[in-house]
Coordinates of C-alpha atoms and ligand atoms in Angstrom, one line a residue:
X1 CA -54.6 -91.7 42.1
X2 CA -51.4 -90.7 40.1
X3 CA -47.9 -90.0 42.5
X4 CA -48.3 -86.1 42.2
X5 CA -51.5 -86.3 43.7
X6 CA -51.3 -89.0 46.2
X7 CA -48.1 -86.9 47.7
X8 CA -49.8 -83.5 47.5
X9 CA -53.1 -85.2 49.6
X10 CA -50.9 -87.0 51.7
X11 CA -49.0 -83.6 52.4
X12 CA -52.0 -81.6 52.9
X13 CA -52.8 -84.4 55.4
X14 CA -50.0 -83.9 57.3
X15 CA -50.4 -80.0 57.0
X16 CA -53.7 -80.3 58.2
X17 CA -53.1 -82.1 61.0
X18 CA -50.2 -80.4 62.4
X19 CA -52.5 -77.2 61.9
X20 CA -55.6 -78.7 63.6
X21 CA -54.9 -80.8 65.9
X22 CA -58.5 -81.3 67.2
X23 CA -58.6 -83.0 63.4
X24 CA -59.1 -86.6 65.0
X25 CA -62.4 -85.1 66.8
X26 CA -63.8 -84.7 63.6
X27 CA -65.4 -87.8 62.0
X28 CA -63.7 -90.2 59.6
X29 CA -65.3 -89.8 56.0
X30 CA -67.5 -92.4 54.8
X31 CA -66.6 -93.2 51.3
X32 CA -70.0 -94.9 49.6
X33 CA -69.1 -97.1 47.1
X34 CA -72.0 -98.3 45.8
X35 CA -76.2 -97.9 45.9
X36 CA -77.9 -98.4 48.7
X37 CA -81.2 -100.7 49.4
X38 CA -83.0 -99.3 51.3
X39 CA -87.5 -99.3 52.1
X40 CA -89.8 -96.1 52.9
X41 CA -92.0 -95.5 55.5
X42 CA -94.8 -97.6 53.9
X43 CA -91.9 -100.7 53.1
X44 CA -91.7 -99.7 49.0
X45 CA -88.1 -101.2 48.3
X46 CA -85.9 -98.5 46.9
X47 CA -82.4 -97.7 45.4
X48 CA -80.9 -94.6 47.1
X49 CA -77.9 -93.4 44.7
X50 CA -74.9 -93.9 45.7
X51 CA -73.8 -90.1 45.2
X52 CA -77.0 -89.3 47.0
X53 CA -75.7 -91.4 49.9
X54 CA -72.1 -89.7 49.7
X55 CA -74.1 -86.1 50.1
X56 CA -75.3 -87.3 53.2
X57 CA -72.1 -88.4 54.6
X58 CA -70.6 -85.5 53.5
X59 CA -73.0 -83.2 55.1
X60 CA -72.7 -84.6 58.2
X61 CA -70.2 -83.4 60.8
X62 CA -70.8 -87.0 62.8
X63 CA -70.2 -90.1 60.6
X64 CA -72.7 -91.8 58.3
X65 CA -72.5 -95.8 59.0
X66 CA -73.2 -98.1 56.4
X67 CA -72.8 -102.1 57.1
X68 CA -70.1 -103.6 57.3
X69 CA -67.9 -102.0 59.9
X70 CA -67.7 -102.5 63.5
X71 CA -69.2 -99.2 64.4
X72 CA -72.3 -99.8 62.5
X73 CA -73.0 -103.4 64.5
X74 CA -72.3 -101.1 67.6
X75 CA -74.4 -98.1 66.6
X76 CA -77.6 -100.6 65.9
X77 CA -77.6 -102.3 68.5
X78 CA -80.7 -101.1 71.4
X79 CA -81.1 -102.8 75.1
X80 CA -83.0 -105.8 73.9
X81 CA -81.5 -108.1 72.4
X82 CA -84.0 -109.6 71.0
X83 CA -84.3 -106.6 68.3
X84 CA -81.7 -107.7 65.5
X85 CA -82.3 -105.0 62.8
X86 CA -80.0 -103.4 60.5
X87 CA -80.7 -100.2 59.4
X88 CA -79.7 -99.1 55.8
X89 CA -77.8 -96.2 57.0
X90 CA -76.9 -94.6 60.6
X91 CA -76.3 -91.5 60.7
X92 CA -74.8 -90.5 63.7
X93 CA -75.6 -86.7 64.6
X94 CA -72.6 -84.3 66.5
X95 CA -75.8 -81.6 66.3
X96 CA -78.9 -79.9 65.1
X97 CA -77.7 -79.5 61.9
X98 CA -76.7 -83.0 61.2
X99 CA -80.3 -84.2 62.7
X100 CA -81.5 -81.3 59.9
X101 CA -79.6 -82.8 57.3
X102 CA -80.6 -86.6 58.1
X103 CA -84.1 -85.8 58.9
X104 CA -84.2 -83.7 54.8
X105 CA -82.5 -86.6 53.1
X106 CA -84.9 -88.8 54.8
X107 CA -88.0 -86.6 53.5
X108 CA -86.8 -86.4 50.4
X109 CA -86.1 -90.1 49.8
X110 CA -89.1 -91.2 51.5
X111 CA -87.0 -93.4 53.4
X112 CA -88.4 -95.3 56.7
X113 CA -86.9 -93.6 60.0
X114 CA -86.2 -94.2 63.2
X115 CA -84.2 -92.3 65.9
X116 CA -82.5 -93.5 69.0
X117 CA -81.3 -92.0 71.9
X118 CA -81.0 -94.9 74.2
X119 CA -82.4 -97.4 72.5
X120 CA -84.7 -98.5 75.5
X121 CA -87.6 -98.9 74.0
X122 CA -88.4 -102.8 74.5
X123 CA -89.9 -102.8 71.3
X124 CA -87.2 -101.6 69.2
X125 CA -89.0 -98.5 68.5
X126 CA -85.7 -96.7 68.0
X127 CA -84.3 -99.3 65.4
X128 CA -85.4 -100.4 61.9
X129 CA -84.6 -102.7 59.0
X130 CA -83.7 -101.3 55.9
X131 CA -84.3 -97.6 56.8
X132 CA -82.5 -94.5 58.0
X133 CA -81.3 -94.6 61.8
X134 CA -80.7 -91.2 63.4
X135 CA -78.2 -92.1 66.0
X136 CA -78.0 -89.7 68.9
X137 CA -75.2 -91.2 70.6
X138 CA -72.8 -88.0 69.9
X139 CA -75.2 -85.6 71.3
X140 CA -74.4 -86.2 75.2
X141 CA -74.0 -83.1 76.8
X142 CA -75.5 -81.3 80.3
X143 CA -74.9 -77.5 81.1
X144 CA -76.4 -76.4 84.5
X145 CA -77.3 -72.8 85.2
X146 CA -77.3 -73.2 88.9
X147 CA -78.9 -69.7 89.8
X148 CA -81.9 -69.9 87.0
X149 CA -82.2 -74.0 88.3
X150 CA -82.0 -74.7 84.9
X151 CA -80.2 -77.9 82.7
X152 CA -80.0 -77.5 79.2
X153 CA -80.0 -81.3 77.9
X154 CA -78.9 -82.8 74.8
X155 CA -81.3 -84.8 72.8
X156 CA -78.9 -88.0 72.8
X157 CA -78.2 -88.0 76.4
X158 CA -78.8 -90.7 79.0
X159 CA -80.5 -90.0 82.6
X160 CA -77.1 -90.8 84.2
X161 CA -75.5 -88.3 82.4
X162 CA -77.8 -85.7 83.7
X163 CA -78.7 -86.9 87.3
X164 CA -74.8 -86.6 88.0
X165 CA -74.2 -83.3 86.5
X166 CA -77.7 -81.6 88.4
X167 CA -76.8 -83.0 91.9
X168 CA -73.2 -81.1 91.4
X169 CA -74.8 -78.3 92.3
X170 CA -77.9 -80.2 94.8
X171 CA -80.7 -79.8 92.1
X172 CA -82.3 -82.2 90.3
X173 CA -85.2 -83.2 88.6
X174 CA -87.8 -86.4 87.5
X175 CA -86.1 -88.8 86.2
X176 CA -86.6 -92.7 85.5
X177 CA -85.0 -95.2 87.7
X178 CA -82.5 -97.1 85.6
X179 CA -79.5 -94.7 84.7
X180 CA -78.5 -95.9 81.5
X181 CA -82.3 -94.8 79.7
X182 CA -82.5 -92.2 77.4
X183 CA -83.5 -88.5 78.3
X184 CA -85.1 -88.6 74.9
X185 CA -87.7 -91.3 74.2
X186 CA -88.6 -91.1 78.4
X187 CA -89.0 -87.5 78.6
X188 CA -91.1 -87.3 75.2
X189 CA -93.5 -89.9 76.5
X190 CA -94.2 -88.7 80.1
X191 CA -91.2 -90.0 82.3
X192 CA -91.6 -90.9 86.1
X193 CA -89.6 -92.1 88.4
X194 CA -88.0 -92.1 91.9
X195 CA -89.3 -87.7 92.2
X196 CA -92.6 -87.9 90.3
X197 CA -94.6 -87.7 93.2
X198 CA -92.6 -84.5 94.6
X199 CA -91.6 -82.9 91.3
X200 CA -94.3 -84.5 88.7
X201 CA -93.8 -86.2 85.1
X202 CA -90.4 -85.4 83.4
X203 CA -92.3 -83.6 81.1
X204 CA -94.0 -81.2 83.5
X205 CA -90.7 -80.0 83.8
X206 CA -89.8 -79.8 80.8
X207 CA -89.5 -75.1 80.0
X208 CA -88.4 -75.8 76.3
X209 CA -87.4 -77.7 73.6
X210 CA -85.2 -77.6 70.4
X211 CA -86.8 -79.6 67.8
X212 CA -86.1 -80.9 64.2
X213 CA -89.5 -81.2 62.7
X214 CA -90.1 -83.3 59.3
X215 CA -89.7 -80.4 57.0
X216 CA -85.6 -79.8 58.5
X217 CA -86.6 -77.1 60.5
X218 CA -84.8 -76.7 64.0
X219 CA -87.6 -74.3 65.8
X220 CA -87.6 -73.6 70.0
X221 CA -91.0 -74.7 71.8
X222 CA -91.8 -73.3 75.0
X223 CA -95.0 -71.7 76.5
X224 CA -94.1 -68.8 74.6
X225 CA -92.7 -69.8 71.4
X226 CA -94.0 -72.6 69.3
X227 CA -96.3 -73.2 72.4
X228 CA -99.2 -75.8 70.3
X229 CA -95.7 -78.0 69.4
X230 CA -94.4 -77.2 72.8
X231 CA -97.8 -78.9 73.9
X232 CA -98.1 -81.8 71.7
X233 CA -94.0 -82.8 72.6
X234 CA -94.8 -83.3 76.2
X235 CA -96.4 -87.0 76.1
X236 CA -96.9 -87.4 72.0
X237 CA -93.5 -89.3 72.1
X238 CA -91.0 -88.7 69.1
X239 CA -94.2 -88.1 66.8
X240 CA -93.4 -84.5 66.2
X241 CA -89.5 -84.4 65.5
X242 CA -86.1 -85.1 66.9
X243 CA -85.4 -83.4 69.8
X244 CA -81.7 -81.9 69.7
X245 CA -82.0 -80.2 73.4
X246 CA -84.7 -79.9 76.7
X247 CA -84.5 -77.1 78.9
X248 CA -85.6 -78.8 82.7
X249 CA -86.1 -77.0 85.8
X250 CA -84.3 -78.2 88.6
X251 CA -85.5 -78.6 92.3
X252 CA -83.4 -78.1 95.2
X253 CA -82.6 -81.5 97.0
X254 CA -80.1 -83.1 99.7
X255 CA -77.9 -85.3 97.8
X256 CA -78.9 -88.4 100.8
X257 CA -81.8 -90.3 100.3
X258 CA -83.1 -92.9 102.1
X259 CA -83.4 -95.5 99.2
X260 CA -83.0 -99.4 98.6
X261 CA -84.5 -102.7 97.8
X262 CA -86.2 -105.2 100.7
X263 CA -87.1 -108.7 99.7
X264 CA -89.5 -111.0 101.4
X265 CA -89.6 -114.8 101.3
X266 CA -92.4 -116.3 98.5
X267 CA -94.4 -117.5 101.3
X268 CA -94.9 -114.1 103.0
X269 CA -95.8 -113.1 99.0
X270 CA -99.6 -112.7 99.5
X271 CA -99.3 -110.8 103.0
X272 CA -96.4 -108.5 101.5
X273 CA -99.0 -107.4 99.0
X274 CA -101.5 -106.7 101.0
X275 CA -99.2 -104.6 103.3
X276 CA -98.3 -102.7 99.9
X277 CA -101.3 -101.9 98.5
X278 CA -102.7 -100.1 102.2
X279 CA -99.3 -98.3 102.8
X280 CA -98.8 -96.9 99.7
X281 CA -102.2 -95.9 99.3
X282 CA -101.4 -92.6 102.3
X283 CA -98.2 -92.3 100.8
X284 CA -96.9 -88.8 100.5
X285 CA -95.0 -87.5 97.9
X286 CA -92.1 -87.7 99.6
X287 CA -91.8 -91.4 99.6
X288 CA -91.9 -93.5 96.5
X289 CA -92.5 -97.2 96.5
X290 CA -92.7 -99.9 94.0
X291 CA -93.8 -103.1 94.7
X292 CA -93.7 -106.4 93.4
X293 CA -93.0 -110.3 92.6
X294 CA -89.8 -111.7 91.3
X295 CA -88.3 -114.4 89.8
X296 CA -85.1 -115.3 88.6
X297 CA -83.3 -118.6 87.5
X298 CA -80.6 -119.6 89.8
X299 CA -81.9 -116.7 92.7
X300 CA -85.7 -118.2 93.4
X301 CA -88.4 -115.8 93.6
X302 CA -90.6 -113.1 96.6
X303 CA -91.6 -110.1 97.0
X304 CA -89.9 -106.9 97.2
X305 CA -90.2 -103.2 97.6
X306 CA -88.2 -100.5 96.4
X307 CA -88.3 -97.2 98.2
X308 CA -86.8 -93.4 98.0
X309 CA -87.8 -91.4 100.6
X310 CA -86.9 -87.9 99.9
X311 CA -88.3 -85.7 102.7
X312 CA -87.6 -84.5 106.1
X313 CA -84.7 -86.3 107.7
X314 CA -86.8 -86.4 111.1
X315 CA -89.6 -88.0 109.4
X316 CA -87.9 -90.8 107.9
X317 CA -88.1 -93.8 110.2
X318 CA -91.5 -93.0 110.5
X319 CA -92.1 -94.2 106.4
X320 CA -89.9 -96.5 106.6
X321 CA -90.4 -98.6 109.3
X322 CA -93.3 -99.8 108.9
X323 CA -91.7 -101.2 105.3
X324 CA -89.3 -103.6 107.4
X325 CA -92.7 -105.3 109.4
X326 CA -93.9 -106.1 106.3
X327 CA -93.3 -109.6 106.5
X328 CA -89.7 -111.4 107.6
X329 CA -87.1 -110.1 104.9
X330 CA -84.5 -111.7 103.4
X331 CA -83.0 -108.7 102.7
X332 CA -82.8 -105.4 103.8
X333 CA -81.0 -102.8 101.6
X334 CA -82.7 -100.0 102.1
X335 CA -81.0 -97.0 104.2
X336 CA -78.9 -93.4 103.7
X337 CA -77.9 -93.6 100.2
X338 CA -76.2 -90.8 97.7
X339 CA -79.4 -89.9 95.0
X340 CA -77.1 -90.4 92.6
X341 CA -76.2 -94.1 93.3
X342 CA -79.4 -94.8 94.0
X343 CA -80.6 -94.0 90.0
X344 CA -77.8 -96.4 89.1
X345 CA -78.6 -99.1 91.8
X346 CA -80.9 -101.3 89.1
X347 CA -78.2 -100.7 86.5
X348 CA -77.3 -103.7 84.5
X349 CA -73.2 -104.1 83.8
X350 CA -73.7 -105.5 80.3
X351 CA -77.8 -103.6 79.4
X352 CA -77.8 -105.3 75.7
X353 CA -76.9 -109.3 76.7
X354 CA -80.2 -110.0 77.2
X355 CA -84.2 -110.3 75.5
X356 CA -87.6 -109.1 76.7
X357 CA -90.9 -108.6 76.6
X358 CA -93.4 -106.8 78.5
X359 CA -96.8 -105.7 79.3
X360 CA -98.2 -102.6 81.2
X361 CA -101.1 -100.6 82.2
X362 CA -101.3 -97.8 84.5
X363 CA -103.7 -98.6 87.5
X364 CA -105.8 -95.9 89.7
X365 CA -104.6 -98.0 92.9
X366 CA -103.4 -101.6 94.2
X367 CA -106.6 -103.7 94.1
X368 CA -107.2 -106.9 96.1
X369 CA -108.2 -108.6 93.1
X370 CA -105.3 -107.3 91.2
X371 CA -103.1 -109.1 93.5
X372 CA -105.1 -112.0 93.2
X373 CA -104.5 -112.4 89.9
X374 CA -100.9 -111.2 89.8
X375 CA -100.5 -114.5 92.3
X376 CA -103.0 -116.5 90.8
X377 CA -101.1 -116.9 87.4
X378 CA -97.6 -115.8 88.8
X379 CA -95.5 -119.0 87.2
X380 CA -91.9 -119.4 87.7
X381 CA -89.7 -120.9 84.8
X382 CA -86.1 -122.0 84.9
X383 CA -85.3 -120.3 81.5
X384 CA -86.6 -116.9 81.9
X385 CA -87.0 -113.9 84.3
X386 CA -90.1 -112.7 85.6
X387 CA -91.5 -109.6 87.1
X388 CA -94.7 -108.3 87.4
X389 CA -94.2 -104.8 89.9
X390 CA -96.3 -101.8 90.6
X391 CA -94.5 -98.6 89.7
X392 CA -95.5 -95.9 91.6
X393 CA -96.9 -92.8 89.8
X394 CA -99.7 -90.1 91.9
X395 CA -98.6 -87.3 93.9
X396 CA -97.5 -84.1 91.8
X397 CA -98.1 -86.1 88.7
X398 CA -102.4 -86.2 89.3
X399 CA -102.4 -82.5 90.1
X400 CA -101.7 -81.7 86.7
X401 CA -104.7 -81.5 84.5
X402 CA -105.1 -84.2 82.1
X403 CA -105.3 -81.3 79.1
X404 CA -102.4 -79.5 79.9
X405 CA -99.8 -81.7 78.0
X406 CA -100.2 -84.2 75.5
X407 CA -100.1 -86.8 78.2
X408 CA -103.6 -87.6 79.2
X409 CA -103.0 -90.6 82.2
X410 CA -103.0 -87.8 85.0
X411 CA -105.2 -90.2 87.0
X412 CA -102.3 -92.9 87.2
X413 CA -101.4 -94.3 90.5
X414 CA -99.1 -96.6 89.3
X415 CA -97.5 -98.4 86.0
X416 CA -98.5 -102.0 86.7
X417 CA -95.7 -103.9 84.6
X418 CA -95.5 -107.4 83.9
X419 CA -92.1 -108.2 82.2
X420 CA -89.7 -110.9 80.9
X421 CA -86.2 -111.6 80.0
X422 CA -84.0 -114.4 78.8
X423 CA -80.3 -115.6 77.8
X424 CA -80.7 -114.7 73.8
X425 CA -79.6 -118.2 72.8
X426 CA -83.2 -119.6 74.2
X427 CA -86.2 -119.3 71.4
X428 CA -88.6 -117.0 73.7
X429 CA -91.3 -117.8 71.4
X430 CA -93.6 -120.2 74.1
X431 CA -92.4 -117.7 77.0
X432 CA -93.6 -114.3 74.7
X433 CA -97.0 -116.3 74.6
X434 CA -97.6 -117.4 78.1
X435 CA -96.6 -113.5 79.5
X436 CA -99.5 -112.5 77.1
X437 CA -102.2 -115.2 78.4
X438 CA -100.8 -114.3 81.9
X439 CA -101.0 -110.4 81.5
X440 CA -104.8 -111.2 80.0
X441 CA -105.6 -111.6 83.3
X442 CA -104.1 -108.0 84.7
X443 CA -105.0 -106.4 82.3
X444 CA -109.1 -105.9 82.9
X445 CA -107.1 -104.2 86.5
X446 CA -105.4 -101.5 84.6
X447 CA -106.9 -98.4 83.0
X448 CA -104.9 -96.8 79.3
X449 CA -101.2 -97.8 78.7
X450 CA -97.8 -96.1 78.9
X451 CA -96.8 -94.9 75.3
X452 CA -93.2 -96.0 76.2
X453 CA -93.9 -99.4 77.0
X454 CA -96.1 -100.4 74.2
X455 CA -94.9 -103.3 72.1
X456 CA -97.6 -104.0 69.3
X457 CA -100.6 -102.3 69.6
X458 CA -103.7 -102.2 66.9
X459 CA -103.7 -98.2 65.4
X460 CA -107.3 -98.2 67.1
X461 CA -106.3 -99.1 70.2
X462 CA -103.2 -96.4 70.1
X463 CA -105.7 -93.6 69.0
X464 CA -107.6 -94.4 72.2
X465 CA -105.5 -94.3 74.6
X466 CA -104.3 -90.6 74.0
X467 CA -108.1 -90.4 75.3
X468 CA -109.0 -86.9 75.0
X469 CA -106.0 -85.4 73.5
X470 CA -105.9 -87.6 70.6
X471 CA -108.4 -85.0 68.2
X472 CA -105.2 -81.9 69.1
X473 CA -102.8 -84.5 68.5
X474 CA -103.9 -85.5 65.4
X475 CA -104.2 -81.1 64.1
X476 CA -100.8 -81.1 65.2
X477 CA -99.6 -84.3 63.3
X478 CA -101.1 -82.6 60.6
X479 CA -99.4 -79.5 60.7
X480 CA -95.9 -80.4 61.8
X481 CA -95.6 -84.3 60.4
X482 CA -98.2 -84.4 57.8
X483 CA -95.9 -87.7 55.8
X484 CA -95.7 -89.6 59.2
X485 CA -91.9 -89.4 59.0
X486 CA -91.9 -89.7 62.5
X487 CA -93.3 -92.9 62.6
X488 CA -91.6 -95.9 64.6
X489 CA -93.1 -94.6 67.9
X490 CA -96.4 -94.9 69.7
X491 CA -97.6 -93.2 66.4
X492 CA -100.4 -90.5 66.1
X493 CA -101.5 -90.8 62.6
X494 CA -101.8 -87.8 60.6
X495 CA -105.4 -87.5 58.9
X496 CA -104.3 -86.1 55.8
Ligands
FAD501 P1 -85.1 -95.1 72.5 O1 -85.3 -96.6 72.3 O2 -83.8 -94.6 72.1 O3 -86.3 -94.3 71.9 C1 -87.6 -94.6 72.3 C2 -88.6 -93.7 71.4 O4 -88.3 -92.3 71.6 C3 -88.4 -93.9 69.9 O5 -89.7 -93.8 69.3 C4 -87.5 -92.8 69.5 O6 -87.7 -92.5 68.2 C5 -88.0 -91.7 70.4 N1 -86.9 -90.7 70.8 C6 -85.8 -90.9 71.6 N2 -85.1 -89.8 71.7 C7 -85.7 -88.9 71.0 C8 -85.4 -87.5 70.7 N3 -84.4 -86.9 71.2 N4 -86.2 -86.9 69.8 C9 -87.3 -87.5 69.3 N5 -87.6 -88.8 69.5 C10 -86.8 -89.5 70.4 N6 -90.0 -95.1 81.9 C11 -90.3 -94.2 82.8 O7 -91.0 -93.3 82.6 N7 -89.7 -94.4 84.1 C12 -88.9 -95.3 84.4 O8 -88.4 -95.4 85.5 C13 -88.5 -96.3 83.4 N8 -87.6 -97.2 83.6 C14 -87.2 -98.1 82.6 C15 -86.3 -99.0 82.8 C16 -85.9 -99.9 81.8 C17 -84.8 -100.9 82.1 C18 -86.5 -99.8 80.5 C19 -86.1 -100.7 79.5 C20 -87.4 -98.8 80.3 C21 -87.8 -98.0 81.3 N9 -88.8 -97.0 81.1 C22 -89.1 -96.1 82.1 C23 -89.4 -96.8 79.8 C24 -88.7 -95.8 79.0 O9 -89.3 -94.5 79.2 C25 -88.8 -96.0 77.5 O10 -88.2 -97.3 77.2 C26 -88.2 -94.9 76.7 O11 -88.6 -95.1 75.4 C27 -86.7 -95.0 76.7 O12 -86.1 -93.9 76.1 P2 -84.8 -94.1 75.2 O13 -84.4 -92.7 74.7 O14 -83.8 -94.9 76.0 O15 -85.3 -95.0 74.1

């Protein structure tokens, strides 16, 4: 750049930034110096141009990351660590249009895409090598209409974000019970949690969406507008586009709970159980209550429950008593607790330090010979973390026919999960393989999967599980994704 220039841009710098001086809120421009490698969606290596590439970053009001910089090693990164992938380009979206503008460039190069909003998925659904990332992280925001009950969402946002926000004002709504999940991939794929059984699925409160779809567009789906898309949406997962915003209802609720953890010594394990599976068989919806086995180097291993009773304050003792005489506890945790604090309470300070691996299956109840096996094969290891736990599910959640929303599992009394994790410097490879011949044993005890917690899965076996909704699914994929752009998900195939 000759003088005269390099003073006139370096003027009009300064100008511009004594004139706006929200400038620093707008992202830094990428400059691309060079092609970029990249694969498509069916793993063809390509050569995206490099002024191609430098249309994209300019189009976007968030920041295009390409590696190299520290941002980009942040921006890949998803909760297990095990997933090391590096995307050929992030793009990290401040709003619709920049999703629109990721999602075209993606079309038109054919590129492989994946979209995060959390990045819980324990498969690294929300990551990829070599293709385009759309990176939600800038689209975190929660407005509450207290008098309609409703929260308008952003697509990026985390379940923290809007659990604190909703109980401002004493509403809230289903949400999943670690805090730092996305509102995105949970909601899309069902979403219970801690109100299921009083307020059903995430998704069956769910009054609208605003969706990118793979040809750009940015349409609203509700029961009035867009309603087949607004159907598909709730339970297809991320197959039909990125969602920008959700529209929840909100339920009036007292901000104290009574919530907590109790543990029980190994040896009581097999009574604990037992105890379990009868209580939480009459359970009403008030009360929620998983239950489980645990193991964890350095801490030793029992049983536990985890409860939230959010009924009737004069009711209270007589749910929750009955917990305590279980068995002998080690610990006792549960009593009055803030809602709020209770979503955060299985929060993890550092969530991306460690792997994992997991296994689930819903169940239709607690069966004696499910806990056989679950303690048959249970096998403590001083390199790894274990938990197998039955997540509770029913209540609200069954009374909604199995039709209504994409999500067919409305017979689901729990989630039974069996899951892993370990340091990242161990190879997990021996431990991956013995969770799979251990969860061979639970699994003939579970009926259809979780779309959210499937790790690999054959396409037949996929297609199945959407059980009776899969044919609508597939008319829809059709219509709305017929390239399978939408892809890195529990994927409904499009037929043509
Ligand atoms: P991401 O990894 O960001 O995304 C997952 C999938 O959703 C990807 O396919 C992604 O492309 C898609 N996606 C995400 N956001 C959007 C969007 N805005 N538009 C379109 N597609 C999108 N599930 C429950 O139901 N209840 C629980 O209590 C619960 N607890 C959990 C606790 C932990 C610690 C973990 C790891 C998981 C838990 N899950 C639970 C499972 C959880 O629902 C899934 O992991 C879910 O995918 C997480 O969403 P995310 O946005 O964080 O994930």
């Amino acid at each position: 750049m000759d003088r005269r220039r390099f003073v006139q841009s370096t003027l009009a710098a300064a100008i511009a930034a004594s004139v706006f001086p929200h400038r620093g809120l707008l992202a830094a421009l990428t400059r691309v110096d060079a092609d970029v490698n990249a694969v498509t969606g069916d793993g063809v290596e390509v050569t995206l141009k490099r002024t191609a590439v430098q249309e994209l970053a300019d189009s976007l009001r968030g920041r295009l990351l390409l590696p190299g910089s520290e941002a980009y090693d942040d921006a890949r990164r998803v909760l297990n660590a095990e997933i090391d992938k590096h995307p050929a380009l992030i793009a990290q979206c401040a709003g619709a249009a920049d999703v629109a503008n990721a999602v075209d460039f993606a079309r038109a190069e054919n590129l492989l895409l994946a979209v995060k909003c959390g990045g819980h998925s324990l498969s690294g659904k929300s990551t990829c090598d070599k293709g385009l990332m759309i990176d939600l992280t800038p689209l975190r925001s929660v407005r509450v209409d207290p008098r309609r009950r409703i929260a308008y969402v952003s697509g990026g946002s985390l379940l923290g974000h809007m659990d604190h926000e909703t109980m401002e004002y004493g509403l809230v709504t289903t949400a999943g019970t670690v805090s730092h999940t996305g509102v995105g991939g949970l909601t899309l794929g069902g979403g219970f949690g801690r109100l299921a059984r009083k307020f059903g699925l995430a998704i069956d409160n769910v009054r609208a969406v605003d969706i990118v779809g793979a040809d750009g567009k940015l349409r609203h789906a509700s029961a009035e507008e867009n309603p087949e898309l607004f159907w598909a949406v709730r339970g297809g997962g991320g197959n039909f586009g990125v969602v920008t915003n959700f529209e929840f209802h909100l339920h009036p609720m007292e901000r104290q709970v009574i919530g907590g953890a109790i543990a029980f010594p190994m040896s009581e394990a097999r009574e604990v159980m037992k105890f379990f599976a009868d209580y939480v068989a009459d359970a009403p919806d008030d009360l929620y209550i998983d239950g489980g086995l645990s193991s964890r180097p350095g801490e030793g291993e029992g049983a536990w429950m985890s409860v939230c009773y959010a009924g009737p304050k004069n009711q209270a003792n007589k749910w929750i008593d009955p917990i305590r005489q279980a068995g002998k506890p080690v610990f006792d945790g549960i009593g009055v607790m803030d809602y709020v604090a209770l979503q955060k309470s299985s929060d993890v300070s550092d969530p991306r330090a460690r792997g994992a691996y997991m296994k689930s299956g819903f169940t239709t109840g607690v069966t004696q010979e499910a806990i056989d096996a679950i303690l048959a094969g249970f096998e403590p290891h001083p390199e790894r973390a274990l938990g197998v736990a039955f997540a509770h599910v029913g209540g609200a959640v069954t009374r909604v026919p199995a039709e209504a929303t994409a999500f067919p599992h409305r017979y689901a009394q729990h989630d039974l999960l069996a899951i892993l994790d370990w340091p990242v410097e161990i190879d997990p490879e021996d431990h991956i393989a013995w969770l799979k011949s251990y969860w061979a044993t639970l699994e003939p005890h579970t009926r259809g999967f979780y779309v959210n917690d499937a790790f690999v899965q054959s396409q037949q076996q996929i297609d199945k599980n959407y059980l009776q909704n899969h044919a609508r699914l597939v008319e829809l994929k059709n219509k709305y994704d017929p390239g399978n752009l939408f892809r890195l998900n529990t994927n409904v195939r499009p037929s043509i």
